[in-house]
Tab-separated table of C-alpha atoms in Angstrom:
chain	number	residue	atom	x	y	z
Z	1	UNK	CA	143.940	112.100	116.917
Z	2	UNK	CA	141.282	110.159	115.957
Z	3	UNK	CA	138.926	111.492	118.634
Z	4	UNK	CA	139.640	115.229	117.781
Z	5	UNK	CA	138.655	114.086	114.338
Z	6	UNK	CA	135.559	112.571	115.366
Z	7	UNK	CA	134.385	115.710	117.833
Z	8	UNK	CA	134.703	118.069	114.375
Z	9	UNK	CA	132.627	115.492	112.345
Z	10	UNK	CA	130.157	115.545	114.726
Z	11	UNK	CA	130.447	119.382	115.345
Z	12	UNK	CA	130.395	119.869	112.065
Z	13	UNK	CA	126.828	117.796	111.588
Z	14	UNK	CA	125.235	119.970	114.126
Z	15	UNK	CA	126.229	122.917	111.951
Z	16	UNK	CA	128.209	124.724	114.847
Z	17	UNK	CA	131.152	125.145	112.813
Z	18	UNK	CA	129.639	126.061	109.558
Z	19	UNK	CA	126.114	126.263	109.256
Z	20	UNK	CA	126.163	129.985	109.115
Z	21	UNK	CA	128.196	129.546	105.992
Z	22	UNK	CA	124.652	129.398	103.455
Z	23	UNK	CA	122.423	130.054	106.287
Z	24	UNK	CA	119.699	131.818	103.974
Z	25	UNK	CA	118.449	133.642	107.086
Z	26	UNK	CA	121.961	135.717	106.756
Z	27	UNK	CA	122.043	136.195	102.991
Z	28	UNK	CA	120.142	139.045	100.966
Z	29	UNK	CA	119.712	136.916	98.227
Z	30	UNK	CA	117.472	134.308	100.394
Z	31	UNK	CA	114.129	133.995	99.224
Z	32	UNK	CA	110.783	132.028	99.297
Z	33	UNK	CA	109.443	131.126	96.054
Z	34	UNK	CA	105.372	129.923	95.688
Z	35	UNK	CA	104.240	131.130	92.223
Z	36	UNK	CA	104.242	128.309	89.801
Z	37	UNK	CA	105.354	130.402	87.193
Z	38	UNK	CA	108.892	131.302	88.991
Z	39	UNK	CA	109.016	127.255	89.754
Z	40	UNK	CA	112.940	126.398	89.997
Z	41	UNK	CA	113.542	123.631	87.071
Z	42	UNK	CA	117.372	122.145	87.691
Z	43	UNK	CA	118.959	120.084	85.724
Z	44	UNK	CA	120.786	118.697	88.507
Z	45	UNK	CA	120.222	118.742	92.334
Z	46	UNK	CA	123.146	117.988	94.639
Z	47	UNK	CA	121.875	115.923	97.732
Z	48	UNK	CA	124.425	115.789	100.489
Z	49	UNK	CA	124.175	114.909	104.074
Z	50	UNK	CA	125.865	116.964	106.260
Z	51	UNK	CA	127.980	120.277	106.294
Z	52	UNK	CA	131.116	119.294	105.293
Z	53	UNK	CA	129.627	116.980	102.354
Z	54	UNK	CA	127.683	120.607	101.467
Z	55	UNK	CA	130.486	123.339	101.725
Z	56	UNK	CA	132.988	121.684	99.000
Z	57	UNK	CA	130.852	122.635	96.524
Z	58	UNK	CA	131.208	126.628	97.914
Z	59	UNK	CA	133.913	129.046	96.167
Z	60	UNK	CA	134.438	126.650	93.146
Z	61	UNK	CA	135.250	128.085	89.839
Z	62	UNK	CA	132.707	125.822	88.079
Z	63	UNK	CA	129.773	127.571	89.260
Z	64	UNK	CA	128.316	129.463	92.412
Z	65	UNK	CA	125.572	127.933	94.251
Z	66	UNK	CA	124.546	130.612	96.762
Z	67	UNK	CA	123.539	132.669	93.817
Z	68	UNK	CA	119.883	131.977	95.319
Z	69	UNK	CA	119.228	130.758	98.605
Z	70	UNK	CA	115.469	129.364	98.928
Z	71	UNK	CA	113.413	128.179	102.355
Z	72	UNK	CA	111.942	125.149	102.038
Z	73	UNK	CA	109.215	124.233	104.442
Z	74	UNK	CA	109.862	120.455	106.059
Z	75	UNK	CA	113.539	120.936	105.886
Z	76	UNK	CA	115.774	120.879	108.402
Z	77	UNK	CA	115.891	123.313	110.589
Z	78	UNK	CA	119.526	122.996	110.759
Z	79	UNK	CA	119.575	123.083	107.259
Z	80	UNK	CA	116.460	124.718	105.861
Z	81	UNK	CA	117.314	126.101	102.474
Z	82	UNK	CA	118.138	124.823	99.101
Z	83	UNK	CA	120.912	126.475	97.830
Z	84	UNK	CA	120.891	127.278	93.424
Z	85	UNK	CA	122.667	129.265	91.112
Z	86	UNK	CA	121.428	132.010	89.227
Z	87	UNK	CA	120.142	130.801	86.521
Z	88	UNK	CA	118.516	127.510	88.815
Z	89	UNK	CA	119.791	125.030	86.777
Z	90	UNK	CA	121.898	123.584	89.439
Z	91	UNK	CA	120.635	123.287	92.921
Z	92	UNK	CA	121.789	121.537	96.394
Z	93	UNK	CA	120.665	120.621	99.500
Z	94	UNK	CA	121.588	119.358	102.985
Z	95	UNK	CA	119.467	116.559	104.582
Z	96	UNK	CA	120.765	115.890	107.861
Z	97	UNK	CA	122.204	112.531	108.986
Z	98	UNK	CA	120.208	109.182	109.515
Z	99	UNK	CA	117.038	107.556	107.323
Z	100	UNK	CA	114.139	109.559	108.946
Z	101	UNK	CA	116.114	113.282	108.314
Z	102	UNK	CA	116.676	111.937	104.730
Z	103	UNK	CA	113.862	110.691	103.738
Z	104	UNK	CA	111.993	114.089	105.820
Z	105	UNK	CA	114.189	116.982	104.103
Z	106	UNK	CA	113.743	114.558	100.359
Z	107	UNK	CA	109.944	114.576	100.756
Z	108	UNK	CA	109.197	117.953	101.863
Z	109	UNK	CA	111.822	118.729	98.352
Z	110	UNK	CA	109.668	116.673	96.728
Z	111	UNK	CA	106.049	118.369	97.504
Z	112	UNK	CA	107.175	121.769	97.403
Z	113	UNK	CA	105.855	123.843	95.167
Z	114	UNK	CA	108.869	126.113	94.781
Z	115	UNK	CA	110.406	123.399	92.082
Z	116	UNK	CA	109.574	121.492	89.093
Z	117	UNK	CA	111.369	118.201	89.547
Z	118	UNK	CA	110.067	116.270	86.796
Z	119	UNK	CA	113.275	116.618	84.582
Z	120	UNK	CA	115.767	116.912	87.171
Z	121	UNK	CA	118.766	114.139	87.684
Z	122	UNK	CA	119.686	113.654	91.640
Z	123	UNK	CA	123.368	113.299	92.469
Z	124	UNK	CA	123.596	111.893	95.710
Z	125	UNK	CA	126.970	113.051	96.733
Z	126	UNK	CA	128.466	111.999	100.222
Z	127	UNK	CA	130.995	110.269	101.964
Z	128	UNK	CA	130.742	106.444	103.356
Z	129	UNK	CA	132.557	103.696	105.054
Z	130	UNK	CA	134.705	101.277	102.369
Z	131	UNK	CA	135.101	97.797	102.383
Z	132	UNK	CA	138.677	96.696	101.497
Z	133	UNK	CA	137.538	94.132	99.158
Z	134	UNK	CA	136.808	96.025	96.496
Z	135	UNK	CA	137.546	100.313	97.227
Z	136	UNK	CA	140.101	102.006	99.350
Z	137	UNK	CA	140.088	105.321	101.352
Z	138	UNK	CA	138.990	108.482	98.785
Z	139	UNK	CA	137.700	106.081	95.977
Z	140	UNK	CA	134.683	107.439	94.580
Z	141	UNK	CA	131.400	104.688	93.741
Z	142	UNK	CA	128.543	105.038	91.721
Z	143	UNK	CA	126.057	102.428	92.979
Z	144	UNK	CA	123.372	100.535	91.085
Z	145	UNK	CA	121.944	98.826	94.235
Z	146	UNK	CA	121.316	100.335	97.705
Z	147	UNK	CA	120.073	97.807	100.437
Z	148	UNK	CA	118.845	98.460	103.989
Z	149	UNK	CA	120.801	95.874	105.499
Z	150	UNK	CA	119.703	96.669	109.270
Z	151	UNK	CA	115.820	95.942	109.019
Z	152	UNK	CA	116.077	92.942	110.848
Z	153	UNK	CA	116.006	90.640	113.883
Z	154	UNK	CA	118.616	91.431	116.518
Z	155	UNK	CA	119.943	88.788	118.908
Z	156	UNK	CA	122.686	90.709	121.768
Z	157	UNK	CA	126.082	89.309	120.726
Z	158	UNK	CA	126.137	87.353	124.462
Z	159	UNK	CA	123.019	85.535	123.195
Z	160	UNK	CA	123.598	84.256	118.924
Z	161	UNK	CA	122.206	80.595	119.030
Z	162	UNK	CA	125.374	78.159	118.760
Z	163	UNK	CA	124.482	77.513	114.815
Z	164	UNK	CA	124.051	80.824	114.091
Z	165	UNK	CA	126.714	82.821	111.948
Z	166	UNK	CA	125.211	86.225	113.373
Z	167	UNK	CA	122.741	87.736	115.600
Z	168	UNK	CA	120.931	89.151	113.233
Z	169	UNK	CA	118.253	87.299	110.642
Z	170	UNK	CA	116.140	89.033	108.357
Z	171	UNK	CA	112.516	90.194	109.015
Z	172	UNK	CA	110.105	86.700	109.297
Z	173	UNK	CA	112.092	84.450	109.009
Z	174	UNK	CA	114.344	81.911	111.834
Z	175	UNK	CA	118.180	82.408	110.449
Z	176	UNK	CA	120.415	84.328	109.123
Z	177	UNK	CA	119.971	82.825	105.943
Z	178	UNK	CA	116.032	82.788	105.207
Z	179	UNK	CA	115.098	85.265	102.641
Z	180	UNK	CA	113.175	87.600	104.508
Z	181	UNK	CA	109.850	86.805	104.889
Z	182	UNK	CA	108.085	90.095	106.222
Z	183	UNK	CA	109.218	92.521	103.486
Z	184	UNK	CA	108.390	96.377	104.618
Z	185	UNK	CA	109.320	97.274	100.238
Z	186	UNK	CA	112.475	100.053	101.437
Z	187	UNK	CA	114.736	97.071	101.735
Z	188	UNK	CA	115.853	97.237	98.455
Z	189	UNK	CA	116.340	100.087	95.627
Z	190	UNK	CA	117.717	99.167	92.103
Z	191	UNK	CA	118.887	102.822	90.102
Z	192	UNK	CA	119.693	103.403	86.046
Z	193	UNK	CA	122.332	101.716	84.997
Z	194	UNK	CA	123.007	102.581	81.788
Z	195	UNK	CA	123.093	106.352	83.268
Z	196	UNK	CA	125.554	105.483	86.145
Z	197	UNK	CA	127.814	104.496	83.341
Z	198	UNK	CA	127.344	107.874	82.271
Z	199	UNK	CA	128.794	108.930	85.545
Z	200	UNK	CA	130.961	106.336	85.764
Z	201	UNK	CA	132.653	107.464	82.851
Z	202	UNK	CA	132.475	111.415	83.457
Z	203	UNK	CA	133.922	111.179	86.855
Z	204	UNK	CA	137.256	109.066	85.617
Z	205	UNK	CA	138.534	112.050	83.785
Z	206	UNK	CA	138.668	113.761	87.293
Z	207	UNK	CA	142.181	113.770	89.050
Z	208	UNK	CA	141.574	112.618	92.392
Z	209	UNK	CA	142.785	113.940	96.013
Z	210	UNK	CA	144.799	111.510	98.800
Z	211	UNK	CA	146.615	112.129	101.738
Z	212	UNK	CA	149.845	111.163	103.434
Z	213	UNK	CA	148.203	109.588	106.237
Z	214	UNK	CA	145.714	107.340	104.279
Z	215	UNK	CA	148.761	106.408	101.772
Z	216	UNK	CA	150.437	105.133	105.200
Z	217	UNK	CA	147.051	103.626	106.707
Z	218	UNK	CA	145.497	101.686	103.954
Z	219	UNK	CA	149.533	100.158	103.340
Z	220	UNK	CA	148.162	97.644	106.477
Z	221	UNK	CA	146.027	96.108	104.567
Z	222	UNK	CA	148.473	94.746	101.550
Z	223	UNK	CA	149.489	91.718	103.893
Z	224	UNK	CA	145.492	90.438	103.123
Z	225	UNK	CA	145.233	89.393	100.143
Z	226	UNK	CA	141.512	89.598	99.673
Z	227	UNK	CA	142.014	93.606	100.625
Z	228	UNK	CA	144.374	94.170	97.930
Z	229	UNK	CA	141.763	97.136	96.358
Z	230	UNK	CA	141.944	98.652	99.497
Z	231	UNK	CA	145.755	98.635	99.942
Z	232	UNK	CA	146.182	100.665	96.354
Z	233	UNK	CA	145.468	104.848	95.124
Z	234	UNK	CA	142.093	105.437	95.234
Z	235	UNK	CA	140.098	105.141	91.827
Z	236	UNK	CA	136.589	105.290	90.549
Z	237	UNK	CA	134.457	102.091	91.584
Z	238	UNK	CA	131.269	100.262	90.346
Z	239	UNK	CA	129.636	99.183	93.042
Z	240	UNK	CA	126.883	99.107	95.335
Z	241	UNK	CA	125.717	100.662	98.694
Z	242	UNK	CA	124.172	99.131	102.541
Z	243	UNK	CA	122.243	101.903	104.166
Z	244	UNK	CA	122.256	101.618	108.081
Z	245	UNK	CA	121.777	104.345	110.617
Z	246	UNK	CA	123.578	101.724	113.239
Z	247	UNK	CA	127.680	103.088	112.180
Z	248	UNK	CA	128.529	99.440	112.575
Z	249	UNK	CA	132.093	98.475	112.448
Z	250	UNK	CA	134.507	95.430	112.292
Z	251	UNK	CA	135.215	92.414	110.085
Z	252	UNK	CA	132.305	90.029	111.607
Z	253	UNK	CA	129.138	92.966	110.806
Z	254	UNK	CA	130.347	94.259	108.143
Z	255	UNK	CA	131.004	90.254	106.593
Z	256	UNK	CA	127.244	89.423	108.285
Z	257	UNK	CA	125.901	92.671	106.367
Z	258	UNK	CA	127.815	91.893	103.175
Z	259	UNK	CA	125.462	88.618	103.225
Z	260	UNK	CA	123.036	90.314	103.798
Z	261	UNK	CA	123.234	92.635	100.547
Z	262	UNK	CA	123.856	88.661	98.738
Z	263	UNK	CA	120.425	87.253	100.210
Z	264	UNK	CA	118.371	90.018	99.427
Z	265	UNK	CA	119.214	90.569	95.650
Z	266	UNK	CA	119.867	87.239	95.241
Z	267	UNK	CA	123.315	87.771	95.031
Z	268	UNK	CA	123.184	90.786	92.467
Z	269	UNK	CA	124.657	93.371	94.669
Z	270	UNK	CA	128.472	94.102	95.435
Z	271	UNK	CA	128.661	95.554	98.331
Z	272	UNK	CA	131.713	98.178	99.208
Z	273	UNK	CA	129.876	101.433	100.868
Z	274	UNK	CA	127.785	102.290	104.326
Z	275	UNK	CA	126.016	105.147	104.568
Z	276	UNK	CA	123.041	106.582	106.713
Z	277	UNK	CA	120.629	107.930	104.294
Z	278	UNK	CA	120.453	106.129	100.508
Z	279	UNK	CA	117.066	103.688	100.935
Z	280	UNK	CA	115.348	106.852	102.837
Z	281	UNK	CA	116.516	109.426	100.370
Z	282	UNK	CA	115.429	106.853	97.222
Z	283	UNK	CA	111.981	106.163	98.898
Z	284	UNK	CA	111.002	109.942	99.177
Z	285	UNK	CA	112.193	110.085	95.199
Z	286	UNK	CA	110.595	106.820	94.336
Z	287	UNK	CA	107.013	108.361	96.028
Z	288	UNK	CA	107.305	111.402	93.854
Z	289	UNK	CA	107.618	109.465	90.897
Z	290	UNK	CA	104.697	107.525	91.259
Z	291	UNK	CA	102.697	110.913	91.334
Z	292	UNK	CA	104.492	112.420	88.606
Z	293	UNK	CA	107.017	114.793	90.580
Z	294	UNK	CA	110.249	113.152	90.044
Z	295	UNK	CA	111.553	110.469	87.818
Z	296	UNK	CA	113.245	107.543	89.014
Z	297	UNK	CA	115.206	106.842	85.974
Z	298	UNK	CA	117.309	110.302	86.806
Z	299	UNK	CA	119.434	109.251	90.173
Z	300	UNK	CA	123.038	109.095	90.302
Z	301	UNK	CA	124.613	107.488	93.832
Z	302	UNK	CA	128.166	108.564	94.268
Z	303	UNK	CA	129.785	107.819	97.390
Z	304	UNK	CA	133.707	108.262	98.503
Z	305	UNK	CA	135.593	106.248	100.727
Z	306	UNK	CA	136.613	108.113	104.069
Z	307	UNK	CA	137.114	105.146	106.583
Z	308	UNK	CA	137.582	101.647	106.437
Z	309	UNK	CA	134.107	99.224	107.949
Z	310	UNK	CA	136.840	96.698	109.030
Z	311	UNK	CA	140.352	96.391	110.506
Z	312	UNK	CA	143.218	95.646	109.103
Z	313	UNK	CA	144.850	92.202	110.716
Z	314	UNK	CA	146.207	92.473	113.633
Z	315	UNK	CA	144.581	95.910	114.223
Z	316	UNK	CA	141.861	96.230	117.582
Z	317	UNK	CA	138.254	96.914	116.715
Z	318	UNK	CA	138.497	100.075	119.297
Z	319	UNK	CA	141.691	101.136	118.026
Z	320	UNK	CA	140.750	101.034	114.053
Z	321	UNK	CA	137.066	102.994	115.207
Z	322	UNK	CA	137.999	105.352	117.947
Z	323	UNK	CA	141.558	105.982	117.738
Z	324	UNK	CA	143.313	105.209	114.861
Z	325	UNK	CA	143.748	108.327	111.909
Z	326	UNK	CA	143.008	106.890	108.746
Z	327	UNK	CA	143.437	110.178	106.750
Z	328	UNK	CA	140.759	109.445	104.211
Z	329	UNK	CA	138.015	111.699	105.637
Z	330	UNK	CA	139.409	114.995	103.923
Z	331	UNK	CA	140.500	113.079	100.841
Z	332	UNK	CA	136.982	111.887	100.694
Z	333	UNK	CA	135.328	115.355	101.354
Z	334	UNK	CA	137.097	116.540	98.463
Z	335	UNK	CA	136.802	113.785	95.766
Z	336	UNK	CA	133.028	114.019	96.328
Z	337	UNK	CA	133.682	117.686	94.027
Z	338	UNK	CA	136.365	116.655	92.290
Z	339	UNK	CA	134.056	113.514	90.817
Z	340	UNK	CA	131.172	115.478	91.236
Z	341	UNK	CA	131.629	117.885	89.257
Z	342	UNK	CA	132.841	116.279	86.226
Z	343	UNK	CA	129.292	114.394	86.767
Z	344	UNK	CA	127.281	117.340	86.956
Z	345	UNK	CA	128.985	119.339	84.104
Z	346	UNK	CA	128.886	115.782	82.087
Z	347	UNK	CA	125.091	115.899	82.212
Z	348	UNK	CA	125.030	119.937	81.493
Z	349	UNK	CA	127.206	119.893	78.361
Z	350	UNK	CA	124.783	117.193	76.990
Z	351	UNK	CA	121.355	117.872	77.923
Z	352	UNK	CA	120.619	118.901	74.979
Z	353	UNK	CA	121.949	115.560	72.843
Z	354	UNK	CA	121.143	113.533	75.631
Z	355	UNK	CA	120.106	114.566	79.396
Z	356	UNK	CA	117.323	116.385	78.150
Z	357	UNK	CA	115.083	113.717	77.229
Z	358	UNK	CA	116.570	111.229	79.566
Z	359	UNK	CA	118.638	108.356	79.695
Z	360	UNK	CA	116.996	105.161	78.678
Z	361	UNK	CA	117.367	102.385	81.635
Z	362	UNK	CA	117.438	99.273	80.430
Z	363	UNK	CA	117.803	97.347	83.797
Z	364	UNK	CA	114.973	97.367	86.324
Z	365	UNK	CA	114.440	100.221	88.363
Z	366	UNK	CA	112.824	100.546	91.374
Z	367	UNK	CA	111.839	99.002	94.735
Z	368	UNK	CA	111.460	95.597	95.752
Z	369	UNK	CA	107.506	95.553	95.347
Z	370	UNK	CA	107.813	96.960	91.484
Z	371	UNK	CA	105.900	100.192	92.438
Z	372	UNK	CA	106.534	101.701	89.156
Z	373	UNK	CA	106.470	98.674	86.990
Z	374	UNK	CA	108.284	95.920	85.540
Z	375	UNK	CA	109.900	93.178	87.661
Z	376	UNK	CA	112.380	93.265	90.028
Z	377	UNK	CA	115.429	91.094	89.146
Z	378	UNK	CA	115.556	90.462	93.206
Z	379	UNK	CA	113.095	89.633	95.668
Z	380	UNK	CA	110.208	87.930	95.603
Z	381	UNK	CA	108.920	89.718	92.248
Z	382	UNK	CA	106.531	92.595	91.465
Z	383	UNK	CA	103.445	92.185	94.006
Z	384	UNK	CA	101.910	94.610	91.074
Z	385	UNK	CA	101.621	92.321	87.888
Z	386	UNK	CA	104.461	94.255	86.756
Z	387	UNK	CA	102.263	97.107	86.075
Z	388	UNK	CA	102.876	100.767	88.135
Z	389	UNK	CA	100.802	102.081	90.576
Z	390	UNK	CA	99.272	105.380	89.602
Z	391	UNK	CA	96.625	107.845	91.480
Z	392	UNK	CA	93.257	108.063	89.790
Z	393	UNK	CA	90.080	109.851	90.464
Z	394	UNK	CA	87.638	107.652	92.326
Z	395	UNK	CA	84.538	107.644	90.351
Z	396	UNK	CA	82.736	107.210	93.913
Z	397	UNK	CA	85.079	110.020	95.445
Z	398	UNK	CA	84.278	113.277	94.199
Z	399	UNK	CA	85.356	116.384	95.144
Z	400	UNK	CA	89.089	115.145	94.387
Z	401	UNK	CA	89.471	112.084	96.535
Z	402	UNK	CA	91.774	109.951	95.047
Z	403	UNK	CA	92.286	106.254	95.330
Z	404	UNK	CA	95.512	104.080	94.751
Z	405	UNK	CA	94.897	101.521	91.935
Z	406	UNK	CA	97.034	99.047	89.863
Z	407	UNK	CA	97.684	100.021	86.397
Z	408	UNK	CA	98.329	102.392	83.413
């Protein structure tokens, strides 16, 4: 069973089952906007990942997003349209699975002159593996940390020196637990908090879906204690995101990369969700901002559970990855609207009070170098003197040539 379901995921990425669906090639109301003046300006843009993450947001009462269908050069061309309603205040997307189709499909958003991003808030909205520790199958997270837990050394599993705890050991340094010494500044993002509490607090008046099967599945887990979350109905959970495109699986990774989200926030993260595309998707958001196209403060990461990153005890590595039916994949495709929404009409109802002149962060946001100011509370520090980076006008350049420089 669990193969079948796997073949439809992966179907279902390539777009072969749906992708005609919003294909704006086969609607009359796709379009290409250029003139600055008919610039989309949403309130909130809906970022998901692959089909399924993208159609169960289609035929909902709340509002209809295929009221406008727009091309977007440097998207996907499985996905190459952004998808809005009518009056463009809410707007999606699809990005395509893995770091480099994220981060391609976020930038091209970002630099297109079709939309005025400056006041928009960014609900990344897909599904993710759970750790039992702390979520269960169809619980919905809101992250304040996402960590790229897989830019690292690798030793083959045959070869792990005999004092090592894993094979792999962060960039520069000579074990697994050096703080990394060659730091590349994706390998860790820090969002608003203060906002996801916002979310937090909009999505737990939503009445969430769960299956049959996952009731049955995640009961194997009860006999751990330390996976007690996972054994129980899924619920709306603080905590934080590991971005890999390597779908890793099994108690001994997923421990190794649980460190790994420790070390590099010196032990500020909780880590309970893999995905593909979060550090990729922030980066392309966090480049916009320093040149004024997109504000940092305004991202919301909500992921749902839809399969377990470990077995249960007793339960085969093969069996739990390639065989067994967990039932939380559906559960999670559908609790991704049923939060969602509450989350996106949360931040409608107030933008005036509230949304509309954004939500003060009062937490460090950012990447690990302090691009856009202020001081990481992981990491080595700001290499920026706490100040942002900003473009300026060379005074040798001329002709518009700009140069990166420190400061306000």
């Amino acid at each position: 069973m669990r193969v079948f379901i796997i073949l439809s995921h992966v179907l279902a990425s390539f777009g072969l089952l749906e992708l005609a669906l919003a294909d704006p090639r086969n609607s009359k109301n796709s379009m290409t906007k250029s003139s600055k003046d008919s610039r989309i300006k949403p309130k909130v843009f809906i970022i998901g990942m692959f089909p399924l993450e993208r159609n169960v947001w289609y035929g909902i009462p709340e509002f209809n997003l295929l009221a406008q269908n727009i091309t977007v050069p440097g998207f996907s061309p499985l996905f190459p349209a952004a998808h809005c309603t009518a009056d463009g205040n809410i707007c999606q997307l699809v990005t395509g699975e893995s770091e480099i189709n994220a981060a391609s499909t976020i930038s091209a958003l970002v630099l297109s002159p079709q939309f005025d991003l400056r006041t928009t808030y960014f609900l990344i909205a897909g599904i993710a593996g759970v750790n039992p520790k702390l979520a269960t199958l169809g619980s919905v997270t809101f992250a304040r940390y996402a960590v790229q837990v897989a830019l690292e050394y690798e030793f083959d599993a045959r070869e792990i020196p005999t004092n090592f705890t894993t094979g792999y050991v962060p960039q520069g340094s000579t074990s697994p637990s050096e703080y990394p010494q060659s730091i590349y500044g994706t390998e860790v993002f820090e969002v608003n908090n203060a906002l996801k509490k916002l979310a937090v607090a909009f999505a737990q008046t939503a009445i969430l879906n769960d299956s049959v099967t996952a009731i049955a599945y995640r009961a194997n887990y009860a006999s751990t204690p330390i996976y007690s979350a996972g054994s129980q109905a899924p619920r709306v959970v603080e905590c934080d995101v590991a971005t890999s495109d390597v779908f890793f699986t099994g108690t001994l990774l997923s421990e190794a990369f649980e460190n790994t989200t420790r070390l590099f926030t010196n032990g500020s993260v909780v880590y309970c969700m893999k995905a593909q595309e979060d550090n990729a998707t922030l980066e392309a958001l966090l480049r916009g901002a320093i040149n004024n196209l997109t504000d940092f403060s305004r991202i919301i990461i909500m992921r749902t559970g839809s399969d377990f990153d470990r077995p249960y005890s007793g339960e085969a590595d093969t069996e739990h990855l390639f065989y067994a039916d967990q039932g939380g994949f559906e559960p999670a495709i559908r609790n991704i609207y049923l939060a969602g929404v509450k989350v996106v009409e949360g931040i409608l109802n107030g933008w005036d009070t509230t949304f509309c002149a954004g939500v003060n962060a009062t937490n460090y946001i950012g990447d690990i170098f302090g691009t856009l100011g202020g001081k990481p509370d992981f990491g080595p520090g700001s290499i920026f003197n706490d100040n942002p980076v900003v473009l300026r006008r060379s005074v040798k350049g001329g002709r518009g040539r700009r140069m990166v420089s420190v400061g306000r």
